[in-house]
Amino acid sequence: MQIYANLTIRQKHIIWAWAFLALPVLFYGIIRFYPTGNAFLISFQDWNLLGKRTWTGWDNYIKLWNDPVFWKVFKNTFAYLLIGTPISLFLSFLIAYHLDKLRFMHGFLRMLYFLPFMTSAVAMAWVWRWFYQGVPIGLFNNMLASIGIPQIEFLNSTTNALPAVLAPAVWAGLGFQVIIFMAGLRAIPTSYYEAAKIDGVGWFTILTQITIPLLRPTIVFIVVFSSIGFLRIFDHVFNMTTNNPGGPLNATKPLVLMIYDTAFNGFDMGYASAQTVVLFLILLVVSLIQLRLLRSD
């Protein structure tokens, strides 16, 4: 107590700050850093959850490099990222931009857009799966049949399955991005727009020279958040392709689903951990590249 009494006010503040942070930091370290470090360790081992762990070195990574299924899954994962992120970014900004100017039923419409984000991904996946079924069950194929168009194999086609799974994933996350974009639009001072109107500047110039540049921090957040979501896509794929997980010829199988299948169906935790490490590195590299490219000058 004498030592504490001799400390300065600043030192006492630091001690109390760390005292209050100790429990959350410890909790976060146990549930986040320990499993991450353990996954790196298991990736160099052979383990089936029941037996002993045996050290195998780089064997799991060599197996991963020579696995054609992995490269197919790797391609699918980046397809979700490169298609889903731009589409969701464009649609969410377009909706938020026009919704921000709307005053009639503004709150109700904003709630409708945000509702899918609050809905269970499993429930939405099964509803969309029903939409994609063939005649006479599926909604979309019944609509096509009513106007004389042959039915489409949405989930049983190697070319249509991935876009069919991606569509509800984009739709589900759209509401959150719209809300974030609207918050960013509301944060822009109205004085900029008033000055532009006085100078007779057109709407397109206002959009490209004022709105979008001032929304850069919001865009960076949404791009990084959305990219991580598409790289980790699982719920929609798993529930929409339960009869054939990953779709026909693994056409829709992402890396997270491959990890799940390897770990809990194949009981190969070492190989699954190696895939997890690869996913972690992909998320890290993609996030750093996006932050580097989109950062403010």
PDB file of C-alpha atoms in Angstrom:
ATOM      1  CA  MET A   1       0.000   0.000   0.000  1.00  0.00           C
ATOM      2  CA  GLN A   2       2.912   2.324   0.722  1.00  0.00           C
ATOM      3  CA  ILE A   3       4.243   1.755  -2.787  1.00  0.00           C
ATOM      4  CA  TYR A   4       0.823   2.581  -4.259  1.00  0.00           C
ATOM      5  CA  ALA A   5       0.585   5.738  -2.119  1.00  0.00           C
ATOM      6  CA  ASN A   6       3.915   6.953  -3.473  1.00  0.00           C
ATOM      7  CA  LEU A   7       2.795   6.641  -7.125  1.00  0.00           C
ATOM      8  CA  THR A   8       1.832   9.653  -9.192  1.00  0.00           C
ATOM      9  CA  ILE A   9      -1.770  10.195 -10.291  1.00  0.00           C
ATOM     10  CA  ARG A  10      -0.867   9.185 -13.848  1.00  0.00           C
ATOM     11  CA  GLN A  11       0.720   5.929 -12.658  1.00  0.00           C
ATOM     12  CA  LYS A  12      -2.342   5.161 -10.528  1.00  0.00           C
ATOM     13  CA  HIS A  13      -4.577   5.751 -13.541  1.00  0.00           C
ATOM     14  CA  ILE A  14      -2.476   3.313 -15.570  1.00  0.00           C
ATOM     15  CA  ILE A  15      -2.678   0.645 -12.866  1.00  0.00           C
ATOM     16  CA  TRP A  16      -6.468   0.975 -12.587  1.00  0.00           C
ATOM     17  CA  ALA A  17      -6.828   0.958 -16.361  1.00  0.00           C
ATOM     18  CA  TRP A  18      -4.916  -2.334 -16.624  1.00  0.00           C
ATOM     19  CA  ALA A  19      -6.842  -3.736 -13.674  1.00  0.00           C
ATOM     20  CA  PHE A  20     -10.146  -3.156 -15.457  1.00  0.00           C
ATOM     21  CA  LEU A  21      -8.729  -4.404 -18.771  1.00  0.00           C
ATOM     22  CA  ALA A  22      -7.135  -7.533 -17.319  1.00  0.00           C
ATOM     23  CA  LEU A  23     -10.273  -9.687 -17.369  1.00  0.00           C
ATOM     24  CA  PRO A  24     -11.399  -8.769 -20.931  1.00  0.00           C
ATOM     25  CA  VAL A  25      -7.844  -9.151 -22.240  1.00  0.00           C
ATOM     26  CA  LEU A  26      -7.508 -12.542 -20.551  1.00  0.00           C
ATOM     27  CA  PHE A  27     -10.902 -13.654 -21.835  1.00  0.00           C
ATOM     28  CA  TYR A  28     -10.105 -12.480 -25.376  1.00  0.00           C
ATOM     29  CA  GLY A  29      -6.724 -14.181 -25.271  1.00  0.00           C
ATOM     30  CA  ILE A  30      -8.241 -17.502 -24.208  1.00  0.00           C
ATOM     31  CA  ILE A  31     -11.057 -17.550 -26.775  1.00  0.00           C
ATOM     32  CA  ARG A  32      -9.125 -15.936 -29.649  1.00  0.00           C
ATOM     33  CA  PHE A  33      -5.342 -16.143 -29.459  1.00  0.00           C
ATOM     34  CA  TYR A  34      -5.022 -19.578 -27.864  1.00  0.00           C
ATOM     35  CA  PRO A  35      -7.207 -21.368 -30.469  1.00  0.00           C
ATOM     36  CA  THR A  36      -5.407 -19.501 -33.263  1.00  0.00           C
ATOM     37  CA  GLY A  37      -1.990 -20.520 -31.980  1.00  0.00           C
ATOM     38  CA  ASN A  38      -3.192 -24.078 -31.391  1.00  0.00           C
ATOM     39  CA  ALA A  39      -4.473 -24.278 -34.970  1.00  0.00           C
ATOM     40  CA  PHE A  40      -1.023 -23.329 -36.256  1.00  0.00           C
ATOM     41  CA  LEU A  41       0.486 -26.088 -34.090  1.00  0.00           C
ATOM     42  CA  ILE A  42      -2.019 -28.768 -35.126  1.00  0.00           C
ATOM     43  CA  SER A  43      -1.438 -27.944 -38.805  1.00  0.00           C
ATOM     44  CA  PHE A  44       1.993 -29.597 -38.435  1.00  0.00           C
ATOM     45  CA  GLN A  45       0.517 -32.694 -36.794  1.00  0.00           C
ATOM     46  CA  ASP A  46      -1.632 -35.712 -37.574  1.00  0.00           C
ATOM     47  CA  TRP A  47      -4.649 -35.959 -35.241  1.00  0.00           C
ATOM     48  CA  ASN A  48      -8.076 -37.594 -35.555  1.00  0.00           C
ATOM     49  CA  LEU A  49      -9.591 -36.045 -32.377  1.00  0.00           C
ATOM     50  CA  LEU A  50      -9.338 -39.335 -30.448  1.00  0.00           C
ATOM     51  CA  GLY A  51      -5.789 -40.613 -30.798  1.00  0.00           C
ATOM     52  CA  LYS A  52      -2.474 -39.029 -29.964  1.00  0.00           C
ATOM     53  CA  ARG A  53      -1.026 -36.183 -31.947  1.00  0.00           C
ATOM     54  CA  THR A  54       1.960 -37.120 -34.084  1.00  0.00           C
ATOM     55  CA  TRP A  55       4.333 -34.621 -35.623  1.00  0.00           C
ATOM     56  CA  THR A  56       4.304 -34.651 -39.448  1.00  0.00           C
ATOM     57  CA  GLY A  57       6.092 -31.405 -40.311  1.00  0.00           C
ATOM     58  CA  TRP A  58       5.040 -29.853 -43.605  1.00  0.00           C
ATOM     59  CA  ASP A  59       3.141 -32.935 -44.831  1.00  0.00           C
ATOM     60  CA  ASN A  60      -0.301 -31.323 -44.449  1.00  0.00           C
ATOM     61  CA  TYR A  61       0.762 -28.278 -46.458  1.00  0.00           C
ATOM     62  CA  ILE A  62       2.351 -30.441 -49.154  1.00  0.00           C
ATOM     63  CA  LYS A  63      -0.853 -32.466 -49.339  1.00  0.00           C
ATOM     64  CA  LEU A  64      -2.824 -29.224 -49.604  1.00  0.00           C
ATOM     65  CA  TRP A  65      -0.622 -27.958 -52.427  1.00  0.00           C
ATOM     66  CA  ASN A  66      -1.165 -31.166 -54.419  1.00  0.00           C
ATOM     67  CA  ASP A  67      -4.903 -31.409 -53.723  1.00  0.00           C
ATOM     68  CA  PRO A  68      -6.970 -30.504 -56.842  1.00  0.00           C
ATOM     69  CA  VAL A  69     -10.097 -30.109 -54.698  1.00  0.00           C
ATOM     70  CA  PHE A  70      -8.351 -27.415 -52.671  1.00  0.00           C
ATOM     71  CA  TRP A  71      -7.525 -25.386 -55.765  1.00  0.00           C
ATOM     72  CA  LYS A  72     -11.123 -25.696 -56.960  1.00  0.00           C
ATOM     73  CA  VAL A  73     -12.316 -24.528 -53.544  1.00  0.00           C
ATOM     74  CA  PHE A  74      -9.690 -21.771 -53.553  1.00  0.00           C
ATOM     75  CA  LYS A  75     -11.064 -20.529 -56.883  1.00  0.00           C
ATOM     76  CA  ASN A  76     -14.640 -20.641 -55.574  1.00  0.00           C
ATOM     77  CA  THR A  77     -13.692 -18.667 -52.468  1.00  0.00           C
ATOM     78  CA  PHE A  78     -12.189 -15.855 -54.510  1.00  0.00           C
ATOM     79  CA  ALA A  79     -15.159 -15.976 -56.895  1.00  0.00           C
ATOM     80  CA  TYR A  80     -17.431 -15.198 -53.933  1.00  0.00           C
ATOM     81  CA  LEU A  81     -15.110 -12.344 -52.987  1.00  0.00           C
ATOM     82  CA  LEU A  82     -14.547 -10.807 -56.423  1.00  0.00           C
ATOM     83  CA  ILE A  83     -18.192 -11.040 -57.499  1.00  0.00           C
ATOM     84  CA  GLY A  84     -20.013 -10.479 -54.231  1.00  0.00           C
ATOM     85  CA  THR A  85     -18.064  -7.528 -52.835  1.00  0.00           C
ATOM     86  CA  PRO A  86     -18.422  -5.124 -55.819  1.00  0.00           C
ATOM     87  CA  ILE A  87     -22.075  -6.023 -56.342  1.00  0.00           C
ATOM     88  CA  SER A  88     -23.000  -5.560 -52.681  1.00  0.00           C
ATOM     89  CA  LEU A  89     -20.991  -2.318 -52.480  1.00  0.00           C
ATOM     90  CA  PHE A  90     -22.670  -0.836 -55.563  1.00  0.00           C
ATOM     91  CA  LEU A  91     -26.202  -1.901 -54.611  1.00  0.00           C
ATOM     92  CA  SER A  92     -25.909  -0.774 -50.989  1.00  0.00           C
ATOM     93  CA  PHE A  93     -24.565   2.640 -51.979  1.00  0.00           C
ATOM     94  CA  LEU A  94     -27.240   3.078 -54.657  1.00  0.00           C
ATOM     95  CA  ILE A  95     -30.012   2.217 -52.200  1.00  0.00           C
ATOM     96  CA  ALA A  96     -28.571   4.337 -49.380  1.00  0.00           C
ATOM     97  CA  TYR A  97     -27.993   7.322 -51.679  1.00  0.00           C
ATOM     98  CA  HIS A  98     -31.603   7.433 -52.834  1.00  0.00           C
ATOM     99  CA  LEU A  99     -33.094   6.350 -49.518  1.00  0.00           C
ATOM    100  CA  ASP A 100     -31.287   9.199 -47.776  1.00  0.00           C
ATOM    101  CA  LYS A 101     -33.150  11.673 -49.974  1.00  0.00           C
ATOM    102  CA  LEU A 102     -36.510  10.063 -49.268  1.00  0.00           C
ATOM    103  CA  ARG A 103     -38.627  11.417 -46.430  1.00  0.00           C
ATOM    104  CA  PHE A 104     -41.928   9.559 -46.880  1.00  0.00           C
ATOM    105  CA  MET A 105     -41.871   6.240 -44.964  1.00  0.00           C
ATOM    106  CA  HIS A 106     -38.104   6.588 -44.591  1.00  0.00           C
ATOM    107  CA  GLY A 107     -37.863   4.700 -41.293  1.00  0.00           C
ATOM    108  CA  PHE A 108     -40.144   1.893 -42.466  1.00  0.00           C
ATOM    109  CA  LEU A 109     -38.197   1.345 -45.686  1.00  0.00           C
ATOM    110  CA  ARG A 110     -34.893   1.406 -43.826  1.00  0.00           C
ATOM    111  CA  MET A 111     -36.271  -1.246 -41.485  1.00  0.00           C
ATOM    112  CA  LEU A 112     -37.323  -3.423 -44.430  1.00  0.00           C
ATOM    113  CA  TYR A 113     -33.828  -3.281 -45.926  1.00  0.00           C
ATOM    114  CA  PHE A 114     -32.225  -4.112 -42.575  1.00  0.00           C
ATOM    115  CA  LEU A 115     -34.609  -6.977 -41.761  1.00  0.00           C
ATOM    116  CA  PRO A 116     -32.771  -9.668 -43.818  1.00  0.00           C
ATOM    117  CA  PHE A 117     -29.574  -8.946 -41.893  1.00  0.00           C
ATOM    118  CA  MET A 118     -31.388  -9.730 -38.633  1.00  0.00           C
ATOM    119  CA  THR A 119     -32.956 -12.928 -39.985  1.00  0.00           C
ATOM    120  CA  SER A 120     -31.351 -16.324 -39.425  1.00  0.00           C
ATOM    121  CA  ALA A 121     -29.050 -17.266 -42.293  1.00  0.00           C
ATOM    122  CA  VAL A 122     -30.245 -20.863 -42.053  1.00  0.00           C
ATOM    123  CA  ALA A 123     -33.895 -19.879 -42.459  1.00  0.00           C
ATOM    124  CA  MET A 124     -33.116 -17.590 -45.389  1.00  0.00           C
ATOM    125  CA  ALA A 125     -31.019 -20.269 -47.092  1.00  0.00           C
ATOM    126  CA  TRP A 126     -33.867 -22.782 -46.929  1.00  0.00           C
ATOM    127  CA  VAL A 127     -36.369 -20.251 -48.236  1.00  0.00           C
ATOM    128  CA  TRP A 128     -34.119 -19.440 -51.168  1.00  0.00           C
ATOM    129  CA  ARG A 129     -33.560 -23.141 -51.709  1.00  0.00           C
ATOM    130  CA  TRP A 130     -37.312 -23.502 -52.083  1.00  0.00           C
ATOM    131  CA  PHE A 131     -37.290 -20.619 -54.601  1.00  0.00           C
ATOM    132  CA  TYR A 132     -34.755 -22.506 -56.734  1.00  0.00           C
ATOM    133  CA  GLN A 133     -36.577 -25.857 -56.834  1.00  0.00           C
ATOM    134  CA  GLY A 134     -38.020 -27.179 -60.076  1.00  0.00           C
ATOM    135  CA  VAL A 135     -41.628 -27.132 -61.205  1.00  0.00           C
ATOM    136  CA  PRO A 136     -44.112 -27.387 -59.495  1.00  0.00           C
ATOM    137  CA  ILE A 137     -42.389 -26.508 -56.199  1.00  0.00           C
ATOM    138  CA  GLY A 138     -39.913 -23.739 -56.938  1.00  0.00           C
ATOM    139  CA  LEU A 139     -41.120 -20.138 -57.151  1.00  0.00           C
ATOM    140  CA  PHE A 140     -38.657 -18.987 -59.816  1.00  0.00           C
ATOM    141  CA  ASN A 141     -39.170 -21.943 -62.152  1.00  0.00           C
ATOM    142  CA  ASN A 142     -42.950 -21.644 -61.802  1.00  0.00           C
ATOM    143  CA  MET A 143     -42.681 -17.998 -62.840  1.00  0.00           C
ATOM    144  CA  LEU A 144     -40.510 -18.966 -65.813  1.00  0.00           C
ATOM    145  CA  ALA A 145     -42.907 -21.751 -66.813  1.00  0.00           C
ATOM    146  CA  SER A 146     -45.851 -19.352 -66.708  1.00  0.00           C
ATOM    147  CA  ILE A 147     -44.284 -17.323 -69.530  1.00  0.00           C
ATOM    148  CA  GLY A 148     -43.097 -20.328 -71.519  1.00  0.00           C
ATOM    149  CA  ILE A 149     -39.410 -20.357 -70.519  1.00  0.00           C
ATOM    150  CA  PRO A 150     -37.845 -23.774 -69.768  1.00  0.00           C
ATOM    151  CA  GLN A 151     -36.961 -24.358 -66.138  1.00  0.00           C
ATOM    152  CA  ILE A 152     -33.407 -23.681 -64.967  1.00  0.00           C
ATOM    153  CA  GLU A 153     -31.322 -25.987 -62.796  1.00  0.00           C
ATOM    154  CA  PHE A 154     -30.168 -23.373 -60.313  1.00  0.00           C
ATOM    155  CA  LEU A 155     -28.490 -25.532 -57.653  1.00  0.00           C
ATOM    156  CA  ASN A 156     -27.708 -28.621 -59.758  1.00  0.00           C
ATOM    157  CA  SER A 157     -25.668 -26.878 -62.440  1.00  0.00           C
ATOM    158  CA  THR A 158     -21.925 -26.294 -62.327  1.00  0.00           C
ATOM    159  CA  THR A 159     -22.397 -22.873 -63.930  1.00  0.00           C
ATOM    160  CA  ASN A 160     -25.549 -21.657 -62.162  1.00  0.00           C
ATOM    161  CA  ALA A 161     -24.976 -23.008 -58.656  1.00  0.00           C
ATOM    162  CA  LEU A 162     -22.403 -20.472 -57.453  1.00  0.00           C
ATOM    163  CA  PRO A 163     -24.369 -17.361 -58.583  1.00  0.00           C
ATOM    164  CA  ALA A 164     -27.526 -18.923 -57.156  1.00  0.00           C
ATOM    165  CA  VAL A 165     -25.882 -19.315 -53.744  1.00  0.00           C
ATOM    166  CA  LEU A 166     -24.202 -15.913 -53.929  1.00  0.00           C
ATOM    167  CA  ALA A 167     -27.454 -14.032 -54.603  1.00  0.00           C
ATOM    168  CA  PRO A 168     -29.058 -14.621 -51.167  1.00  0.00           C
ATOM    169  CA  ALA A 169     -25.698 -13.988 -49.471  1.00  0.00           C
ATOM    170  CA  VAL A 170     -25.507 -10.546 -51.107  1.00  0.00           C
ATOM    171  CA  TRP A 171     -29.147  -9.865 -50.292  1.00  0.00           C
ATOM    172  CA  ALA A 172     -28.710 -10.877 -46.649  1.00  0.00           C
ATOM    173  CA  GLY A 173     -25.857  -8.450 -46.018  1.00  0.00           C
ATOM    174  CA  LEU A 174     -27.278  -5.579 -48.012  1.00  0.00           C
ATOM    175  CA  GLY A 175     -29.271  -4.043 -45.157  1.00  0.00           C
ATOM    176  CA  PHE A 176     -26.267  -3.657 -42.864  1.00  0.00           C
ATOM    177  CA  GLN A 177     -24.238  -1.957 -45.578  1.00  0.00           C
ATOM    178  CA  VAL A 178     -27.131   0.362 -46.425  1.00  0.00           C
ATOM    179  CA  ILE A 179     -27.351   1.485 -42.786  1.00  0.00           C
ATOM    180  CA  ILE A 180     -23.586   2.117 -42.635  1.00  0.00           C
ATOM    181  CA  PHE A 181     -23.657   4.071 -45.897  1.00  0.00           C
ATOM    182  CA  MET A 182     -26.581   6.166 -44.642  1.00  0.00           C
ATOM    183  CA  ALA A 183     -24.663   6.967 -41.459  1.00  0.00           C
ATOM    184  CA  GLY A 184     -21.731   8.068 -43.596  1.00  0.00           C
ATOM    185  CA  LEU A 185     -23.965  10.224 -45.783  1.00  0.00           C
ATOM    186  CA  ARG A 186     -25.551  11.872 -42.743  1.00  0.00           C
ATOM    187  CA  ALA A 187     -22.060  12.663 -41.384  1.00  0.00           C
ATOM    188  CA  ILE A 188     -21.149  14.791 -44.423  1.00  0.00           C
ATOM    189  CA  PRO A 189     -21.648  18.498 -43.556  1.00  0.00           C
ATOM    190  CA  THR A 190     -24.500  20.049 -45.519  1.00  0.00           C
ATOM    191  CA  SER A 191     -22.401  23.186 -46.049  1.00  0.00           C
ATOM    192  CA  TYR A 192     -20.515  21.420 -48.840  1.00  0.00           C
ATOM    193  CA  TYR A 193     -23.721  20.725 -50.736  1.00  0.00           C
ATOM    194  CA  GLU A 194     -25.058  24.236 -50.136  1.00  0.00           C
ATOM    195  CA  ALA A 195     -21.861  25.778 -51.491  1.00  0.00           C
ATOM    196  CA  ALA A 196     -21.982  23.486 -54.540  1.00  0.00           C
ATOM    197  CA  LYS A 197     -25.596  24.471 -55.285  1.00  0.00           C
ATOM    198  CA  ILE A 198     -24.751  28.160 -55.023  1.00  0.00           C
ATOM    199  CA  ASP A 199     -21.955  27.623 -57.562  1.00  0.00           C
ATOM    200  CA  GLY A 200     -24.363  25.792 -59.859  1.00  0.00           C
ATOM    201  CA  VAL A 201     -22.537  22.449 -59.708  1.00  0.00           C
ATOM    202  CA  GLY A 202     -24.411  19.477 -61.211  1.00  0.00           C
ATOM    203  CA  TRP A 203     -25.483  16.387 -59.268  1.00  0.00           C
ATOM    204  CA  PHE A 204     -22.889  14.140 -60.900  1.00  0.00           C
ATOM    205  CA  THR A 205     -20.027  16.432 -59.964  1.00  0.00           C
ATOM    206  CA  ILE A 206     -21.376  16.658 -56.406  1.00  0.00           C
ATOM    207  CA  LEU A 207     -21.541  12.869 -56.271  1.00  0.00           C
ATOM    208  CA  THR A 208     -18.030  12.253 -57.603  1.00  0.00           C
ATOM    209  CA  GLN A 209     -16.204  15.238 -56.093  1.00  0.00           C
ATOM    210  CA  ILE A 210     -17.925  15.604 -52.703  1.00  0.00           C
ATOM    211  CA  THR A 211     -19.995  12.607 -51.659  1.00  0.00           C
ATOM    212  CA  ILE A 212     -17.800   9.682 -52.700  1.00  0.00           C
ATOM    213  CA  PRO A 213     -14.456  11.207 -51.549  1.00  0.00           C
ATOM    214  CA  LEU A 214     -15.913  12.062 -48.133  1.00  0.00           C
ATOM    215  CA  LEU A 215     -17.349   8.552 -47.883  1.00  0.00           C
ATOM    216  CA  ARG A 216     -13.923   6.934 -48.258  1.00  0.00           C
ATOM    217  CA  PRO A 217     -13.630   5.821 -44.597  1.00  0.00           C
ATOM    218  CA  THR A 218     -17.115   4.297 -44.840  1.00  0.00           C
ATOM    219  CA  ILE A 219     -16.250   2.583 -48.116  1.00  0.00           C
ATOM    220  CA  VAL A 220     -13.045   1.165 -46.636  1.00  0.00           C
ATOM    221  CA  PHE A 221     -14.953  -0.286 -43.670  1.00  0.00           C
ATOM    222  CA  ILE A 222     -17.675  -1.818 -45.847  1.00  0.00           C
ATOM    223  CA  VAL A 223     -15.226  -3.277 -48.374  1.00  0.00           C
ATOM    224  CA  VAL A 224     -13.085  -4.917 -45.684  1.00  0.00           C
ATOM    225  CA  PHE A 225     -16.104  -6.119 -43.682  1.00  0.00           C
ATOM    226  CA  SER A 226     -17.859  -7.448 -46.784  1.00  0.00           C
ATOM    227  CA  SER A 227     -14.715  -9.134 -48.117  1.00  0.00           C
ATOM    228  CA  ILE A 228     -14.153 -10.981 -44.863  1.00  0.00           C
ATOM    229  CA  GLY A 229     -17.787 -12.097 -44.925  1.00  0.00           C
ATOM    230  CA  PHE A 230     -17.574 -13.484 -48.469  1.00  0.00           C
ATOM    231  CA  LEU A 231     -14.242 -15.195 -47.809  1.00  0.00           C
ATOM    232  CA  ARG A 232     -15.825 -16.895 -44.781  1.00  0.00           C
ATOM    233  CA  ILE A 233     -19.142 -17.749 -46.445  1.00  0.00           C
ATOM    234  CA  PHE A 234     -20.559 -21.003 -45.063  1.00  0.00           C
ATOM    235  CA  ASP A 235     -24.186 -20.930 -43.862  1.00  0.00           C
ATOM    236  CA  HIS A 236     -25.800 -20.288 -47.223  1.00  0.00           C
ATOM    237  CA  VAL A 237     -23.687 -22.851 -49.077  1.00  0.00           C
ATOM    238  CA  PHE A 238     -24.091 -25.556 -46.434  1.00  0.00           C
ATOM    239  CA  ASN A 239     -27.859 -25.207 -46.111  1.00  0.00           C
ATOM    240  CA  MET A 240     -28.633 -24.729 -49.800  1.00  0.00           C
ATOM    241  CA  THR A 241     -26.600 -27.775 -50.843  1.00  0.00           C
ATOM    242  CA  THR A 242     -27.217 -30.204 -47.953  1.00  0.00           C
ATOM    243  CA  ASN A 243     -27.979 -33.108 -50.311  1.00  0.00           C
ATOM    244  CA  ASN A 244     -24.643 -32.524 -52.039  1.00  0.00           C
ATOM    245  CA  PRO A 245     -22.502 -30.277 -49.813  1.00  0.00           C
ATOM    246  CA  GLY A 246     -20.523 -27.930 -51.990  1.00  0.00           C
ATOM    247  CA  GLY A 247     -22.759 -28.325 -55.014  1.00  0.00           C
ATOM    248  CA  PRO A 248     -22.196 -30.443 -58.152  1.00  0.00           C
ATOM    249  CA  LEU A 249     -18.460 -31.191 -58.601  1.00  0.00           C
ATOM    250  CA  ASN A 250     -17.720 -28.800 -55.704  1.00  0.00           C
ATOM    251  CA  ALA A 251     -18.985 -25.916 -57.839  1.00  0.00           C
ATOM    252  CA  THR A 252     -20.060 -23.861 -54.811  1.00  0.00           C
ATOM    253  CA  LYS A 253     -17.755 -25.235 -52.112  1.00  0.00           C
ATOM    254  CA  PRO A 254     -15.874 -22.485 -50.228  1.00  0.00           C
ATOM    255  CA  LEU A 255     -12.797 -22.961 -48.080  1.00  0.00           C
ATOM    256  CA  VAL A 256     -14.730 -22.805 -44.795  1.00  0.00           C
ATOM    257  CA  LEU A 257     -16.983 -25.668 -45.897  1.00  0.00           C
ATOM    258  CA  MET A 258     -13.923 -27.689 -46.924  1.00  0.00           C
ATOM    259  CA  ILE A 259     -12.429 -27.105 -43.463  1.00  0.00           C
ATOM    260  CA  TYR A 260     -15.671 -28.244 -41.819  1.00  0.00           C
ATOM    261  CA  ASP A 261     -15.905 -31.328 -44.019  1.00  0.00           C
ATOM    262  CA  THR A 262     -12.259 -32.298 -43.448  1.00  0.00           C
ATOM    263  CA  ALA A 263     -12.435 -31.807 -39.684  1.00  0.00           C
ATOM    264  CA  PHE A 264     -15.836 -33.230 -38.742  1.00  0.00           C
ATOM    265  CA  ASN A 265     -16.532 -35.694 -41.540  1.00  0.00           C
ATOM    266  CA  GLY A 266     -12.999 -36.831 -42.345  1.00  0.00           C
ATOM    267  CA  PHE A 267     -11.698 -36.409 -38.758  1.00  0.00           C
ATOM    268  CA  ASP A 268      -8.384 -35.108 -40.119  1.00  0.00           C
ATOM    269  CA  MET A 269      -7.744 -32.201 -37.783  1.00  0.00           C
ATOM    270  CA  GLY A 270      -4.186 -31.644 -38.954  1.00  0.00           C
ATOM    271  CA  TYR A 271      -5.203 -31.207 -42.576  1.00  0.00           C
ATOM    272  CA  ALA A 272      -8.190 -29.063 -41.547  1.00  0.00           C
ATOM    273  CA  SER A 273      -5.904 -26.854 -39.453  1.00  0.00           C
ATOM    274  CA  ALA A 274      -3.578 -26.382 -42.409  1.00  0.00           C
ATOM    275  CA  GLN A 275      -6.576 -25.203 -44.447  1.00  0.00           C
ATOM    276  CA  THR A 276      -7.526 -22.885 -41.581  1.00  0.00           C
ATOM    277  CA  VAL A 277      -4.044 -21.354 -41.571  1.00  0.00           C
ATOM    278  CA  VAL A 278      -4.304 -20.752 -45.314  1.00  0.00           C
ATOM    279  CA  LEU A 279      -7.700 -19.077 -44.834  1.00  0.00           C
ATOM    280  CA  PHE A 280      -6.258 -16.914 -42.055  1.00  0.00           C
ATOM    281  CA  LEU A 281      -3.391 -15.799 -44.304  1.00  0.00           C
ATOM    282  CA  ILE A 282      -5.807 -15.062 -47.157  1.00  0.00           C
ATOM    283  CA  LEU A 283      -7.991 -12.927 -44.880  1.00  0.00           C
ATOM    284  CA  LEU A 284      -4.930 -11.107 -43.548  1.00  0.00           C
ATOM    285  CA  VAL A 285      -3.406 -10.403 -46.961  1.00  0.00           C
ATOM    286  CA  VAL A 286      -6.695  -9.343 -48.588  1.00  0.00           C
ATOM    287  CA  SER A 287      -7.543  -7.009 -45.689  1.00  0.00           C
ATOM    288  CA  LEU A 288      -4.084  -5.405 -45.691  1.00  0.00           C
ATOM    289  CA  ILE A 289      -4.151  -4.906 -49.471  1.00  0.00           C
ATOM    290  CA  GLN A 290      -7.591  -3.299 -49.319  1.00  0.00           C
ATOM    291  CA  LEU A 291      -6.587  -1.017 -46.447  1.00  0.00           C
ATOM    292  CA  ARG A 292      -3.462  -0.045 -48.387  1.00  0.00           C
ATOM    293  CA  LEU A 293      -5.305   0.693 -51.636  1.00  0.00           C
ATOM    294  CA  LEU A 294      -8.283   2.481 -50.067  1.00  0.00           C
ATOM    295  CA  ARG A 295      -6.537   4.433 -47.326  1.00  0.00           C
ATOM    296  CA  SER A 296      -6.834   8.206 -47.322  1.00  0.00           C
ATOM    297  CA  ASP A 297      -3.971  10.286 -48.646  1.00  0.00           C
TER     298      ASP A 297
END
